[in-house]
Short mmCIF file of N, CA and C in Angstrom, two decimals:
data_model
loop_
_atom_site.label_atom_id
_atom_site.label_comp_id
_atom_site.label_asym_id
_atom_site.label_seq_id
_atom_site.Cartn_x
_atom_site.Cartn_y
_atom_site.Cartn_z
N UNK A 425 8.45 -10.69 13.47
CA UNK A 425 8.26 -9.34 13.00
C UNK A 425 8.30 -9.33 11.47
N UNK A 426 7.33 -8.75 11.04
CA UNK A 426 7.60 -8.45 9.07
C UNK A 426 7.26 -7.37 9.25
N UNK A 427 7.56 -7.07 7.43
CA UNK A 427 7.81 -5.40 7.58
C UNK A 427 6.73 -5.56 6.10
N UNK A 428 5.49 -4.50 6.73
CA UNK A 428 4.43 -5.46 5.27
C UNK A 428 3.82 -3.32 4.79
N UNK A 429 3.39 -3.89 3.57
CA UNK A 429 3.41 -2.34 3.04
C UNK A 429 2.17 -2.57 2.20
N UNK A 430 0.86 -1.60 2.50
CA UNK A 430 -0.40 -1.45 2.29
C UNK A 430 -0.57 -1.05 0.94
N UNK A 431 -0.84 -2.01 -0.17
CA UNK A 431 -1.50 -1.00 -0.89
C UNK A 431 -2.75 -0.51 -0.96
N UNK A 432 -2.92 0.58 -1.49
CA UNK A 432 -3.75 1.61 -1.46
C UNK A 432 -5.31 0.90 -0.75
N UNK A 433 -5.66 0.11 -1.66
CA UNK A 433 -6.90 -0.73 -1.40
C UNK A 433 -6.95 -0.83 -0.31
N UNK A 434 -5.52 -1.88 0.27
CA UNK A 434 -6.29 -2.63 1.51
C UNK A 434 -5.91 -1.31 2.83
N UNK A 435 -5.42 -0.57 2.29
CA UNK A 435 -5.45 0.80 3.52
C UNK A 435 -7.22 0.92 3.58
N UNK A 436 -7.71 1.63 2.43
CA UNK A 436 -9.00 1.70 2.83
C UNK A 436 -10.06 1.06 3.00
N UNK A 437 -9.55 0.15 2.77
CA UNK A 437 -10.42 -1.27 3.14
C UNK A 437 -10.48 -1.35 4.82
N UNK A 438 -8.59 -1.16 5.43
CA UNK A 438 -8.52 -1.29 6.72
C UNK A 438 -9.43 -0.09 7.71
N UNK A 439 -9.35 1.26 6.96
CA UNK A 439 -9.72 2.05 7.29
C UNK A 439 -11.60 2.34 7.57
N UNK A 440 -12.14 1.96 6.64
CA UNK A 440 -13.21 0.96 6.56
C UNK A 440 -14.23 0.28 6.61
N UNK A 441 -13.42 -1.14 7.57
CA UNK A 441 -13.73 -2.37 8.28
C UNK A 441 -13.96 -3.14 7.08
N UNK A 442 -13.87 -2.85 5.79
CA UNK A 442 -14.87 -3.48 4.87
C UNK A 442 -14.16 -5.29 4.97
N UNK A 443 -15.59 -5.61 4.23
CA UNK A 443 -15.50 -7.17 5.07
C UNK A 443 -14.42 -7.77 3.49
N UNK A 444 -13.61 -6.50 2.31
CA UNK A 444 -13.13 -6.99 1.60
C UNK A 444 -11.53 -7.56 2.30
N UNK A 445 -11.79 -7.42 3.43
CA UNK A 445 -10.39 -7.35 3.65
C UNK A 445 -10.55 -8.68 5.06
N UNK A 446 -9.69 -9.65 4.23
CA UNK A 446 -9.46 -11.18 5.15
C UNK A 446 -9.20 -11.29 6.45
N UNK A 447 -9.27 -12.03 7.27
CA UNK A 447 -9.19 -12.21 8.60
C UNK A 447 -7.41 -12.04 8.93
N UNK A 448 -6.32 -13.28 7.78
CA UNK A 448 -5.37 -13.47 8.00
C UNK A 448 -4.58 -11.32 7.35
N UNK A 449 -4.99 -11.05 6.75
CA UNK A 449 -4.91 -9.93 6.43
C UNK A 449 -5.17 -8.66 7.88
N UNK A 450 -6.11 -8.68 8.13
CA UNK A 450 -6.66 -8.14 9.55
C UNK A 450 -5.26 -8.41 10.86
N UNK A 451 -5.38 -9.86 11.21
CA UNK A 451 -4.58 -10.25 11.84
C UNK A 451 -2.84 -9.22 12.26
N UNK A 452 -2.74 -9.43 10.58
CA UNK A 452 -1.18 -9.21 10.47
C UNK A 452 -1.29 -7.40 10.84
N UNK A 453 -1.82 -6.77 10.14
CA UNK A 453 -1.81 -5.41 10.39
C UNK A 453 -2.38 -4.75 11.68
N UNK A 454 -3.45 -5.92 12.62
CA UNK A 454 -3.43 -5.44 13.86
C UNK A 454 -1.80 -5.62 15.00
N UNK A 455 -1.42 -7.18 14.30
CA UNK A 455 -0.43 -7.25 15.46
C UNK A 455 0.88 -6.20 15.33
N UNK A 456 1.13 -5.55 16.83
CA UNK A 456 1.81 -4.73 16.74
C UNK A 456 3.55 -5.46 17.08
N UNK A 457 3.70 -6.21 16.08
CA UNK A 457 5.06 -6.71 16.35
C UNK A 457 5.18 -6.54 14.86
N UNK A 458 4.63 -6.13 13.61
CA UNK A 458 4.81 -6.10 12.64
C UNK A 458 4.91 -4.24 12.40
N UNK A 459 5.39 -4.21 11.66
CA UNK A 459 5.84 -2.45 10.88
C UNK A 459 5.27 -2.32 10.09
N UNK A 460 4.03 -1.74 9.79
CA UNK A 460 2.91 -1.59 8.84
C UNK A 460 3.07 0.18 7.90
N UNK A 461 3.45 -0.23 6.56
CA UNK A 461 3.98 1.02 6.37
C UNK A 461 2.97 2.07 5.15
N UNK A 462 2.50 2.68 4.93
CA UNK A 462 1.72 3.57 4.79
C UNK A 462 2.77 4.63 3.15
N UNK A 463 2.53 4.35 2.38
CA UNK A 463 3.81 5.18 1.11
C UNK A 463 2.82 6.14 1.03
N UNK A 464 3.71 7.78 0.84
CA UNK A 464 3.40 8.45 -0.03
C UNK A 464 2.58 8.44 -1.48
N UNK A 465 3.09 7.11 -2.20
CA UNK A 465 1.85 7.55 -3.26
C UNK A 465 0.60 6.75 -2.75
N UNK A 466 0.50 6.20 -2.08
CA UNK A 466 -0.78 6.05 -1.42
C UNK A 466 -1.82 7.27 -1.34
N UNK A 467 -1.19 7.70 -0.68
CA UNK A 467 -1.91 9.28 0.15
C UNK A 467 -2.11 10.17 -1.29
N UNK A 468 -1.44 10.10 -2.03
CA UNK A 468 -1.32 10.80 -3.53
C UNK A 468 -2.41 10.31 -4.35
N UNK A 469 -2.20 9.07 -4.34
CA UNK A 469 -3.63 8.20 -5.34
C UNK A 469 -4.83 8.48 -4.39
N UNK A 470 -4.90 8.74 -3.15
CA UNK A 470 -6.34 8.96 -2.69
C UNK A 470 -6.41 10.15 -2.96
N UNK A 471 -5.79 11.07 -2.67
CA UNK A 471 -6.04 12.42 -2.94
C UNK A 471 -6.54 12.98 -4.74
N UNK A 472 -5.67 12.38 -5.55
CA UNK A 472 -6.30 12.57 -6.79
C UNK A 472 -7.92 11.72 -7.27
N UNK A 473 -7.72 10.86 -6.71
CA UNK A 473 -8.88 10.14 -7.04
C UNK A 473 -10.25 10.63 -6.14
N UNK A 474 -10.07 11.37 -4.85
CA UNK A 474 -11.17 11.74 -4.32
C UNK A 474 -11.16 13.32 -5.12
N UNK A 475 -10.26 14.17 -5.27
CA UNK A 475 -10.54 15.40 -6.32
C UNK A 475 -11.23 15.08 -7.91
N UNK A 476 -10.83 13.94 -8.25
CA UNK A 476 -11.67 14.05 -9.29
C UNK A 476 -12.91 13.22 -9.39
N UNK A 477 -13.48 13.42 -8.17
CA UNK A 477 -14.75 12.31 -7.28
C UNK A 477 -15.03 11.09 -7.34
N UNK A 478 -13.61 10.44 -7.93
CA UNK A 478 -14.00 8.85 -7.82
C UNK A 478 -13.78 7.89 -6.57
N UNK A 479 -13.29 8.82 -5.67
CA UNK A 479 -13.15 7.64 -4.46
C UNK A 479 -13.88 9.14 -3.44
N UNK A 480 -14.34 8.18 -2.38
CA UNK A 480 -15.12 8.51 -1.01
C UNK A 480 -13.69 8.55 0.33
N UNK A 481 -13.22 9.40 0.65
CA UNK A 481 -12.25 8.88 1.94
C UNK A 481 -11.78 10.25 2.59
N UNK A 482 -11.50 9.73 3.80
CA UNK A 482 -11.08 10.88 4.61
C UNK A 482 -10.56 11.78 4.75
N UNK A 483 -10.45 12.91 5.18
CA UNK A 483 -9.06 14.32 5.20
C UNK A 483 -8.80 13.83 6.34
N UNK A 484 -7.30 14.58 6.20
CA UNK A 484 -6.08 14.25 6.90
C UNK A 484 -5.64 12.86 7.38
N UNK A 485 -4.78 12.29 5.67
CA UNK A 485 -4.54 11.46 5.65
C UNK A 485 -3.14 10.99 6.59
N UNK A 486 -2.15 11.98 6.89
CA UNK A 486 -1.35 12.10 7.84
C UNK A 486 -1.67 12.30 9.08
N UNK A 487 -2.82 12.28 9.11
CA UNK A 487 -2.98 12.36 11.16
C UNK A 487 -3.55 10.84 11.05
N UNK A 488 -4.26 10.03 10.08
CA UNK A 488 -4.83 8.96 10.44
C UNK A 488 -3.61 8.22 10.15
N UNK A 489 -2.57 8.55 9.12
CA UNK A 489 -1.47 6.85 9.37
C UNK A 489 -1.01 7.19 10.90
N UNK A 490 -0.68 8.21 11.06
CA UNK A 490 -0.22 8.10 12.38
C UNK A 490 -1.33 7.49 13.99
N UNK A 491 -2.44 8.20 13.85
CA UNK A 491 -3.40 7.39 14.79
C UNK A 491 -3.40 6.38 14.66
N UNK A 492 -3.40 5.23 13.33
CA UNK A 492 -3.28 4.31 13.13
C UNK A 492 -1.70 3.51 13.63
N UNK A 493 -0.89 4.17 13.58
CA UNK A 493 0.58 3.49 14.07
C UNK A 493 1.73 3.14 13.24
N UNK A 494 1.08 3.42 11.93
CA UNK A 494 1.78 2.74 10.59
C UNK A 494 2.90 3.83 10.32
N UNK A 495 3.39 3.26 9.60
CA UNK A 495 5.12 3.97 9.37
C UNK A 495 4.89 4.80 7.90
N UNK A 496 5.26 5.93 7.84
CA UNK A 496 4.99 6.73 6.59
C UNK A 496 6.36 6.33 5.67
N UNK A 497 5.87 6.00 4.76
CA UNK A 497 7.22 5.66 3.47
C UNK A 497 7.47 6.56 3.08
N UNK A 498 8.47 7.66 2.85
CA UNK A 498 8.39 8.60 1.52
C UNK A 498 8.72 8.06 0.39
N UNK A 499 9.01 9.01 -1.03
CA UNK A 499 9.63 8.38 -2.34
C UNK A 499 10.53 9.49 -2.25
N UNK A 500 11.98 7.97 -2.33
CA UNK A 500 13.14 8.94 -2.69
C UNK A 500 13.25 8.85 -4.14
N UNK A 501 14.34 9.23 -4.80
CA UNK A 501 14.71 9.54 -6.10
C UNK A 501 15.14 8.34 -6.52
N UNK A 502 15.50 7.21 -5.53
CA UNK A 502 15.81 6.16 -5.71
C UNK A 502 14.45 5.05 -6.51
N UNK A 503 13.74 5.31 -5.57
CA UNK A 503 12.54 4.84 -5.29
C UNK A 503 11.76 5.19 -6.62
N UNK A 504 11.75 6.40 -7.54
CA UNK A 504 11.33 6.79 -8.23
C UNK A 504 12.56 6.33 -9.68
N UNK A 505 13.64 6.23 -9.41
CA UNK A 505 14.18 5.47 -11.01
C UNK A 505 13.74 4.07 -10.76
N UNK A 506 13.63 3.34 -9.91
CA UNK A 506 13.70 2.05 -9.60
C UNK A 506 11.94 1.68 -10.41
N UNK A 507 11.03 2.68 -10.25
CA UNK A 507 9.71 2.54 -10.55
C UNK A 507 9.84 2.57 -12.18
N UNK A 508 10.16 3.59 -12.62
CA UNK A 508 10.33 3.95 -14.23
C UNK A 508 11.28 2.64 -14.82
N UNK A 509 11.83 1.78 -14.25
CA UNK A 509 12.89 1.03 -14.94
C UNK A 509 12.09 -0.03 -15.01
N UNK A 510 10.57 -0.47 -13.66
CA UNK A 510 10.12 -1.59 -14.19
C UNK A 510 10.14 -2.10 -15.23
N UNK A 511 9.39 -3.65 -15.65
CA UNK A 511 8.97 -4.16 -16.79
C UNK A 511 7.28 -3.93 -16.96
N UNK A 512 6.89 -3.53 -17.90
CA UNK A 512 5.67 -2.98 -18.39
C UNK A 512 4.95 -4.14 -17.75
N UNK A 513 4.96 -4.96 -16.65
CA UNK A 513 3.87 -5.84 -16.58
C UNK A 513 2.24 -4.99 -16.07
N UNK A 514 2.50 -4.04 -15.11
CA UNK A 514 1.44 -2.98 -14.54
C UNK A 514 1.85 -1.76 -14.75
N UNK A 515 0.95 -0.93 -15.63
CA UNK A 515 0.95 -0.03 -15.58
C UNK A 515 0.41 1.48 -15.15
N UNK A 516 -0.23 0.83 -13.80
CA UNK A 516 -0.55 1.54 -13.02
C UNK A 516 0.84 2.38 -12.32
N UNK A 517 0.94 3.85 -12.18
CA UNK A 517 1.86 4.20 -11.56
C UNK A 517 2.13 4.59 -10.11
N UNK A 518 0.36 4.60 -9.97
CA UNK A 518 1.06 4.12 -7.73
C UNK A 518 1.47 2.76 -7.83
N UNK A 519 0.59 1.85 -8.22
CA UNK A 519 1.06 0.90 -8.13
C UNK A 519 2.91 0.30 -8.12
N UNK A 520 3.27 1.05 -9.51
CA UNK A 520 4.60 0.58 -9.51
C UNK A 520 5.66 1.15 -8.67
N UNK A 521 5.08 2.22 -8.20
CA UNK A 521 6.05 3.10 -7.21
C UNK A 521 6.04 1.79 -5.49
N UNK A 522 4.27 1.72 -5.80
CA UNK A 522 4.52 0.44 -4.73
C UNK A 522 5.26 -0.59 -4.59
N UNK A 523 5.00 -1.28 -5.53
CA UNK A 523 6.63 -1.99 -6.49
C UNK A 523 7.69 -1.90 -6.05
N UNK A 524 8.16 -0.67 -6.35
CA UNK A 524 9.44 -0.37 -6.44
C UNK A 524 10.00 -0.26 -4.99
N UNK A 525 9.49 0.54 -4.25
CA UNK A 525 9.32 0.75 -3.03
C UNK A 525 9.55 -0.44 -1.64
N UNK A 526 8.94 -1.91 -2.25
CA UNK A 526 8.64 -3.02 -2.15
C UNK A 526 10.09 -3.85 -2.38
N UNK A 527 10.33 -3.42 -3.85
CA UNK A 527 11.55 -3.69 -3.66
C UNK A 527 12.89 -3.50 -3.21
N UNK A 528 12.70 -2.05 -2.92
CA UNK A 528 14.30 -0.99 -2.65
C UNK A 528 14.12 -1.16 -0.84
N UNK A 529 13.49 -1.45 -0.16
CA UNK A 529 13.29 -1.60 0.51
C UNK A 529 12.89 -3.25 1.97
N UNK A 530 12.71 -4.21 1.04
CA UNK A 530 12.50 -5.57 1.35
C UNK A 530 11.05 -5.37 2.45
N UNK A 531 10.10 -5.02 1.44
CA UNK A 531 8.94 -5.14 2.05
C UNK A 531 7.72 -6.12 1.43
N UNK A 532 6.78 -6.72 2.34
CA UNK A 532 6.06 -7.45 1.49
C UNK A 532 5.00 -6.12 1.39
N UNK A 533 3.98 -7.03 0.40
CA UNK A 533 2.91 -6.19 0.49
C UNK A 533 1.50 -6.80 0.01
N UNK A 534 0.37 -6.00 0.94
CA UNK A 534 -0.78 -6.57 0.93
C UNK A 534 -1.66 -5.79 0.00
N UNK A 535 -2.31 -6.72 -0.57
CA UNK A 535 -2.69 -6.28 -2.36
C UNK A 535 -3.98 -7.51 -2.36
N UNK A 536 -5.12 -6.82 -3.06
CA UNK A 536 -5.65 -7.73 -4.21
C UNK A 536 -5.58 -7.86 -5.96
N UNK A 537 -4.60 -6.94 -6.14
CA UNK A 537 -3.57 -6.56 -7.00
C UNK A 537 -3.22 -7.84 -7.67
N UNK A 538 -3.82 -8.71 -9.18
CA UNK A 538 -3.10 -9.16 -9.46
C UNK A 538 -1.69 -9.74 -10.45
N UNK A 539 -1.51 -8.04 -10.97
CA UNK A 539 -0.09 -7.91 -11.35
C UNK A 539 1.14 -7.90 -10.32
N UNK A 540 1.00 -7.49 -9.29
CA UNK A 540 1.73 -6.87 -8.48
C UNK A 540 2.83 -8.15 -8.26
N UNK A 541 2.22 -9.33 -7.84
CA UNK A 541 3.04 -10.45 -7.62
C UNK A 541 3.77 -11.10 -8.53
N UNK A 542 2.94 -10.42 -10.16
CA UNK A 542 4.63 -10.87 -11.04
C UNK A 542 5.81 -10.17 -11.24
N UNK A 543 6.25 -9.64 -10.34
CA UNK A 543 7.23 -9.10 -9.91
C UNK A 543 8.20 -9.61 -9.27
N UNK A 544 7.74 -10.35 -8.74
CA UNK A 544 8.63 -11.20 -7.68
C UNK A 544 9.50 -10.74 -7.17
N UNK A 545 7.75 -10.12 -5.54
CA UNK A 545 8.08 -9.37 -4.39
C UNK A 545 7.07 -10.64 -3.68
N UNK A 546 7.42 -10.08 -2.25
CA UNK A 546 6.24 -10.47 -1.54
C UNK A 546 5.18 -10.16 -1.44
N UNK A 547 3.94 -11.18 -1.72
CA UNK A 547 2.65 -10.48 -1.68
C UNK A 547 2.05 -11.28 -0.65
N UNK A 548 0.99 -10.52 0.17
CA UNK A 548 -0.07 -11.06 0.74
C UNK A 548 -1.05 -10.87 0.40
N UNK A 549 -1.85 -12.25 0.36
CA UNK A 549 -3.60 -11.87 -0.16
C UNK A 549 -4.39 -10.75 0.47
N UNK A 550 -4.98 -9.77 0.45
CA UNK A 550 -5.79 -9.21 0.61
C UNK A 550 -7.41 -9.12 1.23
N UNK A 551 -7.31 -10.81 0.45
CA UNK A 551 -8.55 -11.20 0.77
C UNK A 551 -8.21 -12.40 1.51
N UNK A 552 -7.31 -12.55 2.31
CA UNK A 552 -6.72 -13.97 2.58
C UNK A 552 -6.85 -13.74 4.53
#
């Protein structure tokens, strides 16, 4: 069992089918012995980014993590000093909430992201 946490990408990648997203990647998020978890700023970065028309993706992003099976993360307050305290390596701020999240939590996470892994969290390839 792992406990693996989507970023944004490879959600809609999964969502999809797109062929950006690896077999061993595929694998892990179909088998249901793993806890596939779905964060709040996920759903936040799609939502701003499809309002200001740069991304293409679905409404009702809470009925699909759930059709899908995946576990909704919220951000606690924890979750949110833990992000602001990073080290400036990414300064993307879903990203670092992913991060953080990643860390306050002992989750890996699947990314083609490649700041994310100097952090030293768990990453899985994306494209792997």
């Amino acid at each position: 069992m792992r406990r693996l946490l989507l970023d944004t990408h490879t959600f809609l990648w999964w969502l999809t089918d797109s062929k950006k997203l690896g077999k061993n990647s595929r694998a892990l998020i179909r088998d249901s012995k793993n806890f596939i978890f779905f964060s709040a700023a996920s759903g936040w970065e799609i939502s701003i980014k499809k309002n200001l028309g740069k991304l293409e993706a679905p409404e009702g992003m809470d009925n699909i993590v759930e059709e899908e099976g995946f576990e909704r993360l919220s951000i606690s307050v924890f979750h949110a000093e833990r992000a602001g305290a990073l080290p400036l390596i990414h300064r993307d701020p879903f990203d670092r909430m992913l991060i953080a999240q990643a860390q306050a939590e002992g989750l890996e996470i699947i990314t083609a992201d490649e700041f994310i892994p100097q952090y030293g969290i768990n990453t899985i390839s994306a494209a792997a």
